[in-house]
Short mmCIF file of C-alpha atoms in Angstrom, two decimals:
data_model
loop_
_atom_site.label_atom_id
_atom_site.label_comp_id
_atom_site.label_asym_id
_atom_site.label_seq_id
_atom_site.Cartn_x
_atom_site.Cartn_y
_atom_site.Cartn_z
CA MET A 257 13.76 -26.25 31.87
CA GLU A 258 10.78 -28.17 33.16
CA ILE A 259 7.22 -27.74 31.84
CA LYS A 260 3.90 -28.39 33.57
CA TYR A 261 0.51 -27.97 31.94
CA LEU A 262 -2.12 -26.59 34.28
CA GLU A 263 -5.59 -27.70 35.25
CA THR A 264 -8.53 -25.33 35.22
CA ASN A 265 -10.53 -24.46 38.29
CA LYS A 266 -12.71 -27.49 37.40
CA GLY A 267 -9.78 -29.91 37.27
CA ILE A 268 -9.57 -30.11 33.46
CA LEU A 269 -6.14 -29.98 31.86
CA VAL A 270 -6.21 -26.88 29.68
CA ASN A 271 -4.59 -26.86 26.26
CA GLY A 272 -2.16 -23.95 26.08
CA PRO A 273 -0.98 -22.25 29.26
CA ALA A 274 2.04 -23.89 30.82
CA LEU A 275 4.16 -23.30 33.90
CA LEU A 276 7.87 -23.26 33.11
CA LYS A 277 10.48 -23.91 35.79
CA PRO A 278 14.10 -23.11 34.92
CA GLN A 279 17.14 -25.14 35.83
CA ILE A 280 18.96 -22.96 38.38
CA PHE A 281 22.68 -23.19 38.98
CA LYS A 282 23.67 -21.97 42.45
CA ASP A 283 27.06 -21.52 44.06
CA GLU A 284 28.78 -19.25 46.58
CA ARG A 285 28.47 -16.28 44.19
CA GLY A 286 24.69 -16.54 43.79
CA PHE A 287 22.79 -18.20 40.96
CA PHE A 288 22.45 -18.35 37.19
CA PHE A 289 19.65 -19.58 34.98
CA GLU A 290 18.56 -19.31 31.39
CA SER A 291 15.28 -17.37 31.49
CA TRP A 292 14.48 -17.84 27.83
CA ASN A 293 15.85 -19.91 24.99
CA LYS A 294 13.83 -19.82 21.79
CA LYS A 295 14.91 -23.27 20.60
CA LYS A 296 14.19 -24.96 23.97
CA LEU A 297 10.88 -23.15 24.50
CA ASN A 298 9.61 -24.02 21.04
CA ALA A 299 10.64 -27.67 21.54
CA LEU A 300 8.92 -27.85 24.95
CA LEU A 301 5.71 -26.22 23.73
CA LYS A 302 5.81 -28.03 20.36
CA THR A 303 5.09 -24.82 18.49
CA GLN A 304 6.91 -21.93 16.85
CA ILE A 305 6.87 -18.78 19.01
CA ASN A 306 8.49 -15.54 17.94
CA PHE A 307 8.54 -12.68 20.43
CA ASP A 308 8.19 -9.09 19.20
CA GLN A 309 8.12 -7.05 22.36
CA ASP A 310 9.35 -7.09 25.98
CA ASN A 311 7.27 -5.39 28.70
CA HIS A 312 7.99 -4.50 32.33
CA SER A 313 5.39 -3.45 34.90
CA TYR A 314 5.87 -2.29 38.48
CA SER A 315 2.92 -2.59 40.85
CA PHE A 316 2.19 -2.00 44.51
CA LYS A 317 0.53 -4.56 46.78
CA GLY A 318 -3.12 -5.08 45.91
CA VAL A 319 -2.85 -3.87 42.31
CA LEU A 320 -4.73 -6.11 39.89
CA ARG A 321 -3.94 -5.76 36.19
CA GLY A 322 -6.30 -7.45 33.76
CA LEU A 323 -7.94 -9.44 32.45
CA HIS A 324 -6.32 -8.23 29.21
CA TYR A 325 -6.18 -9.56 25.67
CA GLN A 326 -5.96 -8.25 22.11
CA LEU A 327 -8.16 -8.85 19.10
CA SER A 328 -6.93 -10.00 15.69
CA PRO A 329 -4.76 -9.05 13.86
CA TYR A 330 -2.76 -8.11 16.98
CA LEU A 331 -3.08 -11.27 19.07
CA GLN A 332 -0.48 -11.66 21.80
CA GLY A 333 0.96 -14.68 23.51
CA LYS A 334 2.89 -13.83 26.69
CA LEU A 335 5.73 -15.41 28.65
CA VAL A 336 5.35 -13.87 32.12
CA ARG A 337 7.69 -13.85 35.11
CA CYS A 338 7.97 -11.92 38.35
CA ILE A 339 11.55 -10.79 38.93
CA LYS A 340 10.87 -9.00 42.24
CA GLY A 341 8.10 -9.82 44.70
CA GLU A 342 5.15 -12.17 44.19
CA ILE A 343 2.02 -12.21 42.05
CA PHE A 344 -0.93 -14.51 41.45
CA ASP A 345 -1.03 -14.88 37.67
CA VAL A 346 -4.15 -15.98 35.74
CA ALA A 347 -5.03 -17.03 32.20
CA VAL A 348 -8.66 -17.36 31.04
CA ASP A 349 -9.61 -19.33 27.93
CA ILE A 350 -11.58 -16.97 25.64
CA GLN A 351 -11.62 -19.16 22.52
CA LYS A 352 -15.24 -19.72 21.51
CA GLY A 353 -15.77 -23.41 20.86
CA SER A 354 -12.95 -24.51 23.15
CA GLU A 355 -13.90 -27.22 25.67
CA THR A 356 -12.42 -25.01 28.41
CA TYR A 357 -13.99 -21.72 27.21
CA GLY A 358 -14.47 -19.34 30.14
CA GLU A 359 -12.35 -21.42 32.51
CA TRP A 360 -9.15 -20.25 34.15
CA VAL A 361 -5.77 -21.41 35.39
CA GLY A 362 -3.69 -19.62 37.99
CA CYS A 363 -0.30 -19.90 39.65
CA TYR A 364 2.02 -17.98 41.92
CA LEU A 365 5.02 -16.40 40.23
CA SER A 366 7.75 -14.88 42.36
CA SER A 367 11.38 -13.89 42.54
CA LYS A 368 11.82 -16.93 44.81
CA ASN A 369 10.33 -19.66 42.60
CA ARG A 370 11.56 -17.99 39.35
CA SER A 371 8.81 -19.80 37.42
CA GLN A 372 7.23 -18.40 34.27
CA LEU A 373 3.74 -18.75 32.84
CA TRP A 374 3.28 -19.19 29.09
CA ILE A 375 -0.07 -17.72 28.01
CA PRO A 376 -0.80 -18.38 24.32
CA ASN A 377 -3.08 -16.46 21.97
CA GLY A 378 -6.71 -17.03 22.88
CA PHE A 379 -6.33 -16.39 26.60
CA ALA A 380 -6.99 -13.26 28.65
CA HIS A 381 -4.31 -12.47 31.21
CA GLY A 382 -4.31 -10.82 34.60
CA PHE A 383 -2.34 -10.74 37.81
CA LEU A 384 -2.71 -9.63 41.42
CA THR A 385 0.29 -8.20 43.28
CA LEU A 386 0.71 -9.95 46.65
CA SER A 387 4.03 -8.55 47.89
CA GLU A 388 4.65 -4.91 48.92
CA SER A 389 5.61 -4.32 45.28
CA ALA A 390 6.35 -6.49 42.26
CA ASP A 391 8.29 -6.17 39.04
CA VAL A 392 6.74 -8.28 36.30
CA VAL A 393 8.43 -8.75 32.93
CA TYR A 394 7.00 -10.52 29.95
CA LYS A 395 7.75 -11.26 26.36
CA ALA A 396 4.90 -10.76 23.89
CA SER A 397 4.45 -12.57 20.59
CA GLY A 398 2.80 -9.59 18.98
CA TYR A 399 2.91 -5.84 19.24
CA TRP A 400 0.65 -3.87 21.57
CA ASN A 401 -2.13 -2.11 19.68
CA LYS A 402 -4.43 0.32 21.48
CA ASN A 403 -7.31 -0.23 19.04
CA CYS A 404 -7.24 -4.01 19.56
CA GLU A 405 -6.70 -4.03 23.34
CA ARG A 406 -9.63 -5.36 25.41
CA SER A 407 -10.42 -6.28 29.02
CA ILE A 408 -12.80 -8.59 30.85
CA ILE A 409 -13.89 -7.70 34.38
CA TRP A 410 -11.64 -9.31 37.00
CA ASN A 411 -14.52 -10.62 39.14
CA ASP A 412 -16.75 -12.02 36.39
CA LYS A 413 -19.16 -14.33 38.23
CA LYS A 414 -19.24 -16.96 35.47
CA ILE A 415 -15.45 -17.21 35.27
CA ASN A 416 -15.28 -17.13 39.10
CA ILE A 417 -11.52 -16.71 39.59
CA ASP A 418 -10.43 -17.57 43.10
CA TRP A 419 -8.20 -14.52 43.59
CA PRO A 420 -6.20 -14.81 46.86
CA LEU A 421 -7.77 -11.69 48.39
CA SER A 422 -7.12 -13.10 51.87
CA LYS A 423 -3.48 -12.14 51.29
CA LEU A 424 -4.72 -8.53 51.03
CA ASP A 425 -6.67 -8.79 54.31
CA ASN A 426 -9.74 -9.36 52.10
CA ASN A 427 -9.53 -5.81 50.72
CA LEU A 428 -10.62 -5.21 47.15
CA PRO A 429 -7.79 -4.83 44.62
CA THR A 430 -6.66 -1.54 43.12
CA LEU A 431 -7.72 -1.27 39.46
CA THR A 432 -7.53 1.20 36.59
CA GLU A 433 -10.83 2.75 35.55
CA LYS A 434 -10.68 0.74 32.32
CA ASP A 435 -10.31 -2.56 34.19
CA ASN A 436 -12.86 -1.64 36.87
CA PHE A 437 -15.57 -1.05 34.24
CA ALA A 438 -14.61 -3.82 31.82
CA PRO A 439 -17.40 -6.01 30.44
CA SER A 440 -18.08 -9.57 31.55
CA LEU A 441 -17.05 -12.41 29.24
CA GLN A 442 -20.69 -12.83 28.23
CA GLU A 443 -21.02 -9.10 27.41
CA ALA A 444 -17.76 -9.13 25.43
CA GLU A 445 -19.00 -12.14 23.46
CA ALA A 446 -22.35 -10.44 22.77
CA ILE A 447 -20.61 -7.45 21.15
CA GLY A 448 -18.26 -9.68 19.10
CA GLU A 449 -15.09 -8.99 21.07
CA ILE A 450 -14.11 -12.57 21.83
CA LEU A 451 -11.73 -14.64 19.71
#
Protein backbone atom coordinates (compact mmCIF):
# COMPACT_ATOMS: atom_id res chain seq x y z
CA MET A 1 0.00 0.00 0.00
CA GLU A 2 1.24 3.45 -0.92
CA ILE A 3 0.40 6.62 1.01
CA LYS A 4 0.28 10.23 -0.18
CA TYR A 5 -0.49 13.20 2.04
CA LEU A 6 -2.55 15.86 0.32
CA GLU A 7 -2.14 19.58 -0.14
CA THR A 8 -4.94 22.01 0.60
CA ASN A 9 -6.48 24.26 -2.00
CA LYS A 10 -3.76 26.79 -1.02
CA GLY A 11 -0.90 24.36 -1.61
CA ILE A 12 -0.22 23.62 2.08
CA LEU A 13 0.40 20.02 3.08
CA VAL A 14 -2.40 19.19 5.51
CA ASN A 15 -1.75 17.09 8.59
CA GLY A 16 -4.18 14.18 8.60
CA PRO A 17 -6.03 13.21 5.43
CA ALA A 18 -4.11 10.80 3.24
CA LEU A 19 -4.70 9.11 -0.09
CA LEU A 20 -4.04 5.38 0.05
CA LYS A 21 -3.29 3.37 -3.08
CA PRO A 22 -3.38 -0.43 -2.77
CA GLN A 23 -1.00 -2.88 -4.37
CA ILE A 24 -3.13 -4.64 -6.98
CA PHE A 25 -2.37 -8.13 -8.22
CA LYS A 26 -3.81 -8.78 -11.70
CA ASP A 27 -3.89 -11.91 -13.81
CA GLU A 28 -6.12 -13.61 -16.38
CA ARG A 29 -8.81 -14.21 -13.72
CA GLY A 30 -9.12 -10.55 -12.70
CA PHE A 31 -7.47 -8.84 -9.75
CA PHE A 32 -6.94 -9.05 -6.00
CA PHE A 33 -5.94 -6.45 -3.46
CA GLU A 34 -5.96 -5.98 0.27
CA SER A 35 -8.41 -3.14 0.90
CA TRP A 36 -7.65 -2.82 4.59
CA ASN A 37 -5.07 -4.22 6.96
CA LYS A 38 -5.11 -2.77 10.45
CA LYS A 39 -1.41 -3.37 11.13
CA LYS A 40 -0.27 -1.85 7.79
CA LEU A 41 -2.65 1.12 8.00
CA ASN A 42 -1.59 1.98 11.54
CA ALA A 43 2.09 1.71 10.54
CA LEU A 44 1.59 3.94 7.47
CA LEU A 45 -0.39 6.58 9.36
CA LYS A 46 1.79 6.29 12.50
CA THR A 47 -1.26 6.13 14.74
CA GLN A 48 -3.60 3.58 16.29
CA ILE A 49 -6.94 3.39 14.46
CA ASN A 50 -9.73 1.07 15.52
CA PHE A 51 -12.81 0.88 13.33
CA ASP A 52 -16.23 0.39 14.91
CA GLN A 53 -18.62 0.56 12.00
CA ASP A 54 -18.80 -0.07 8.23
CA ASN A 55 -21.12 2.06 6.07
CA HIS A 56 -22.31 1.76 2.46
CA SER A 57 -24.06 4.49 0.48
CA TYR A 58 -25.53 4.36 -3.02
CA SER A 59 -26.01 7.64 -4.86
CA PHE A 60 -27.13 8.80 -8.28
CA LYS A 61 -25.15 11.23 -10.45
CA GLY A 62 -25.14 14.73 -9.01
CA VAL A 63 -25.87 13.70 -5.42
CA LEU A 64 -23.69 15.56 -2.92
CA ARG A 65 -23.47 14.17 0.60
CA GLY A 66 -21.92 16.39 3.23
CA LEU A 67 -20.08 18.15 4.62
CA HIS A 68 -20.63 15.86 7.63
CA TYR A 69 -18.89 15.42 10.97
CA GLN A 70 -19.72 14.43 14.54
CA LEU A 71 -19.13 16.21 17.82
CA SER A 72 -17.41 14.71 20.85
CA PRO A 73 -17.77 12.15 22.36
CA TYR A 74 -18.73 10.51 19.04
CA LEU A 75 -15.93 11.71 16.76
CA GLN A 76 -15.44 9.67 13.61
CA GLY A 77 -12.45 9.08 11.41
CA LYS A 78 -13.33 7.53 8.04
CA LEU A 79 -11.56 5.36 5.50
CA VAL A 80 -13.54 5.98 2.29
CA ARG A 81 -13.52 4.16 -1.04
CA CYS A 82 -15.74 4.04 -4.10
CA ILE A 83 -16.33 0.44 -5.18
CA LYS A 84 -18.59 1.28 -8.15
CA GLY A 85 -18.52 4.50 -10.17
CA GLU A 86 -16.65 7.71 -9.37
CA ILE A 87 -16.87 10.44 -6.74
CA PHE A 88 -15.02 13.62 -5.85
CA ASP A 89 -14.23 13.21 -2.16
CA VAL A 90 -13.45 16.14 0.17
CA ALA A 91 -12.14 16.64 3.70
CA VAL A 92 -12.28 20.06 5.43
CA ASP A 93 -10.14 20.86 8.47
CA ILE A 94 -12.51 22.00 11.26
CA GLN A 95 -10.00 21.96 14.14
CA LYS A 96 -9.93 25.42 15.69
CA GLY A 97 -6.32 26.51 16.10
CA SER A 98 -5.05 24.31 13.27
CA GLU A 99 -2.85 26.11 10.72
CA THR A 100 -5.09 24.69 7.97
CA TYR A 101 -8.43 25.44 9.71
CA GLY A 102 -11.18 25.92 7.12
CA GLU A 103 -9.07 24.60 4.26
CA TRP A 104 -9.89 21.53 2.21
CA VAL A 105 -8.35 18.64 0.30
CA GLY A 106 -10.06 16.70 -2.44
CA CYS A 107 -9.43 13.71 -4.67
CA TYR A 108 -11.19 11.45 -7.13
CA LEU A 109 -12.06 8.00 -5.84
CA SER A 110 -13.35 5.40 -8.26
CA SER A 111 -13.75 1.71 -8.97
CA LYS A 112 -10.97 2.19 -11.54
CA ASN A 113 -8.28 3.78 -9.36
CA ARG A 114 -9.32 1.80 -6.23
CA SER A 115 -7.77 4.50 -4.03
CA GLN A 116 -9.04 5.30 -0.54
CA LEU A 117 -9.10 8.53 1.43
CA TRP A 118 -8.30 8.49 5.14
CA ILE A 119 -10.17 11.31 6.90
CA PRO A 120 -9.21 11.58 10.60
CA ASN A 121 -11.18 13.09 13.46
CA GLY A 122 -11.33 16.85 13.13
CA PHE A 123 -12.32 16.94 9.47
CA ALA A 124 -15.74 17.33 7.86
CA HIS A 125 -16.38 14.97 4.96
CA GLY A 126 -18.39 15.19 1.78
CA PHE A 127 -18.52 13.75 -1.71
CA LEU A 128 -20.10 14.47 -5.08
CA THR A 129 -21.22 11.58 -7.30
CA LEU A 130 -19.83 12.00 -10.83
CA SER A 131 -20.81 8.71 -12.49
CA GLU A 132 -24.39 7.61 -13.28
CA SER A 133 -24.38 6.02 -9.82
CA ALA A 134 -21.79 5.22 -7.18
CA ASP A 135 -21.41 2.79 -4.32
CA VAL A 136 -19.27 4.26 -1.55
CA VAL A 137 -18.14 2.19 1.42
CA TYR A 138 -16.29 3.44 4.43
CA LYS A 139 -15.02 2.29 7.76
CA ALA A 140 -15.69 4.60 10.71
CA SER A 141 -13.60 4.86 13.87
CA GLY A 142 -16.60 5.68 15.99
CA TYR A 143 -20.30 4.94 16.05
CA TRP A 144 -22.86 7.14 14.33
CA ASN A 145 -24.82 9.23 16.82
CA LYS A 146 -27.79 11.30 15.65
CA ASN A 147 -27.43 13.83 18.50
CA CYS A 148 -23.78 14.52 17.64
CA GLU A 149 -24.11 14.57 13.83
CA ARG A 150 -23.54 17.97 12.18
CA SER A 151 -23.18 19.46 8.69
CA ILE A 152 -21.53 22.47 7.10
CA ILE A 153 -22.99 23.90 3.90
CA TRP A 154 -21.34 22.41 0.80
CA ASN A 155 -20.79 25.77 -0.92
CA ASP A 156 -19.46 27.77 2.04
CA LYS A 157 -17.80 30.81 0.44
CA LYS A 158 -14.92 30.94 2.93
CA ILE A 159 -14.03 27.27 2.45
CA ASN A 160 -14.52 27.68 -1.33
CA ILE A 161 -14.38 24.03 -2.42
CA ASP A 162 -13.77 23.66 -6.13
CA TRP A 163 -16.46 21.01 -6.71
CA PRO A 164 -16.22 19.62 -10.29
CA LEU A 165 -19.72 20.81 -11.25
CA SER A 166 -18.63 20.97 -14.90
CA LYS A 167 -18.91 17.17 -14.87
CA LEU A 168 -22.63 17.69 -14.08
CA ASP A 169 -23.07 20.13 -16.98
CA ASN A 170 -22.76 22.88 -14.34
CA ASN A 171 -26.04 21.82 -12.71
CA LEU A 172 -26.39 22.23 -8.96
CA PRO A 173 -26.00 19.03 -6.94
CA THR A 174 -28.86 17.10 -5.36
CA LEU A 175 -28.87 17.53 -1.56
CA THR A 176 -30.93 16.46 1.43
CA GLU A 177 -32.86 19.23 3.16
CA LYS A 178 -30.49 18.95 6.13
CA ASP A 179 -27.42 19.47 3.93
CA ASN A 180 -29.05 22.19 1.82
CA PHE A 181 -29.76 24.32 4.91
CA ALA A 182 -26.61 23.51 6.89
CA PRO A 183 -24.75 26.41 8.52
CA SER A 184 -21.51 27.88 7.23
CA LEU A 185 -18.29 27.04 9.06
CA GLN A 186 -18.36 30.50 10.64
CA GLU A 187 -21.97 30.02 11.83
CA ALA A 188 -21.18 26.56 13.22
CA GLU A 189 -18.19 28.00 15.10
CA ALA A 190 -20.33 30.84 16.49
CA ILE A 191 -22.78 28.37 18.05
CA GLY A 192 -19.98 26.18 19.46
CA GLU A 193 -20.36 23.28 17.06
CA ILE A 194 -16.78 23.08 15.82
CA LEU A 195 -14.12 20.82 17.31
